[in-house]
C-alpha positions as semicolon CSV with decimal commas, in nm:
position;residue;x (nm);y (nm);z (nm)
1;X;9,694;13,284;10,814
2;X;9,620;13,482;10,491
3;X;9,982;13,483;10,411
4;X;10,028;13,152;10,465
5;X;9,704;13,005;10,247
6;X;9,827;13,235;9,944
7;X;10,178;13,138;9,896
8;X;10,099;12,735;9,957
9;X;9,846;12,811;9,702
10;X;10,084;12,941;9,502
11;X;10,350;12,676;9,538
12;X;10,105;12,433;9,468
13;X;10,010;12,618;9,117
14;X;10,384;12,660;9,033
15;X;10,424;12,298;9,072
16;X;10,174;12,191;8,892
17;X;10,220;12,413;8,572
18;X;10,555;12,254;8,582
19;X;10,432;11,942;8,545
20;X;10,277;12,016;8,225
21;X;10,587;12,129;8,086
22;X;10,459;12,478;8,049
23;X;10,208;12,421;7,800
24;X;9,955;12,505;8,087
25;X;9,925;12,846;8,227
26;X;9,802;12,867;8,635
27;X;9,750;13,169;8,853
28;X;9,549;13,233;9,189
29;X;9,257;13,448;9,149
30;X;9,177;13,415;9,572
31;X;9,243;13,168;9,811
32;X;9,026;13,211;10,147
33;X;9,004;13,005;10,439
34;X;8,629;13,026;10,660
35;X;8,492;12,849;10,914
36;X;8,211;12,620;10,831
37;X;8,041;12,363;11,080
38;X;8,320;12,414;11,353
39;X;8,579;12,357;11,129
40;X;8,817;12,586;10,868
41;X;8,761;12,547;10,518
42;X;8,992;12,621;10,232
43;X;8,857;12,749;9,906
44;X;9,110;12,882;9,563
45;X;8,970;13,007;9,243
46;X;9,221;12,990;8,952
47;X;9,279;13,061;8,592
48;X;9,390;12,771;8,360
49;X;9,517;12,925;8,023
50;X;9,644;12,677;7,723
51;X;9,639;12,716;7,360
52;X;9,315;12,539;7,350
53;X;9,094;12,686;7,612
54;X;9,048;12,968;7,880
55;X;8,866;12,833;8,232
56;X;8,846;12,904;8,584
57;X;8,852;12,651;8,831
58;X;8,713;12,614;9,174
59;X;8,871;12,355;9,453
60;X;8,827;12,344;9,831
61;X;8,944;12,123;10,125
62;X;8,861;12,091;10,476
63;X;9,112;12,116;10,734
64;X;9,009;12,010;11,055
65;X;9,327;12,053;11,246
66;X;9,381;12,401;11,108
67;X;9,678;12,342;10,915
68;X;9,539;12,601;10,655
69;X;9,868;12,579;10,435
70;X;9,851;12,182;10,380
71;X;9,434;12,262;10,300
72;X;9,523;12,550;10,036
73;X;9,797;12,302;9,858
74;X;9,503;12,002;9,869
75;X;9,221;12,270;9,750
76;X;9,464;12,358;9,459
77;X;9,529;12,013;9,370
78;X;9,110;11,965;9,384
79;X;9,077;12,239;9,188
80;X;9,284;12,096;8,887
81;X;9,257;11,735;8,882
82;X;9,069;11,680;8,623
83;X;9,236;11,933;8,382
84;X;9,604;11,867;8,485
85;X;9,503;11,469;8,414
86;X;9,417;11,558;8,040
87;X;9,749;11,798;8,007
88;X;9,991;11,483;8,197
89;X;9,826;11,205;7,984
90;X;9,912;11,390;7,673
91;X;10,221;11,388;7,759
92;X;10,303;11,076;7,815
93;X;10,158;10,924;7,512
């Protein structure tokens, strides 16, 4: 399961720094699934590098049918919305 959760994660982050045309750096500090409340949680902490700032994000997803892969690649996603939305708008202005 371990295995699985990391390189989703890591998918995820590769696809997303593509997305930004490289002008935003991503890697996976941890990605850990748990159970919480009869149910599997997905959390990922990762490091967002640009020219203009340094931060680490935080993102987690519930999976309830334990498909921990799909909830590592939605807790990514969670974890840089909001960031990826300022990098993508940029862009396209």
């Amino acid at each position: 399961m371990e295995g699985e959760i990391r390189a989703s994660a890591e998918a995820a982050l590769a696809a997303v720094g593509q997305s930004t045309g490289g002008r935003l750096e991503l890697s996976l500090r941890g990605a850990k699934a748990f159970r919480a409340f009869d149910a599997w949680m997905v959390v990922v902490s990762v490091n967002a590098r640009s020219p203009e700032e340094n931060r680490r994000l935080w993102g987690a997803f519930p999976c309830t049918d334990e498909n921990t892969g799909r909830a590592a690649v939605l807790a990514v996603l969670d974890s840089t919305n909001r960031l990826l939305e300022r990098y993508l708008q940029t862009q396209e202005q």
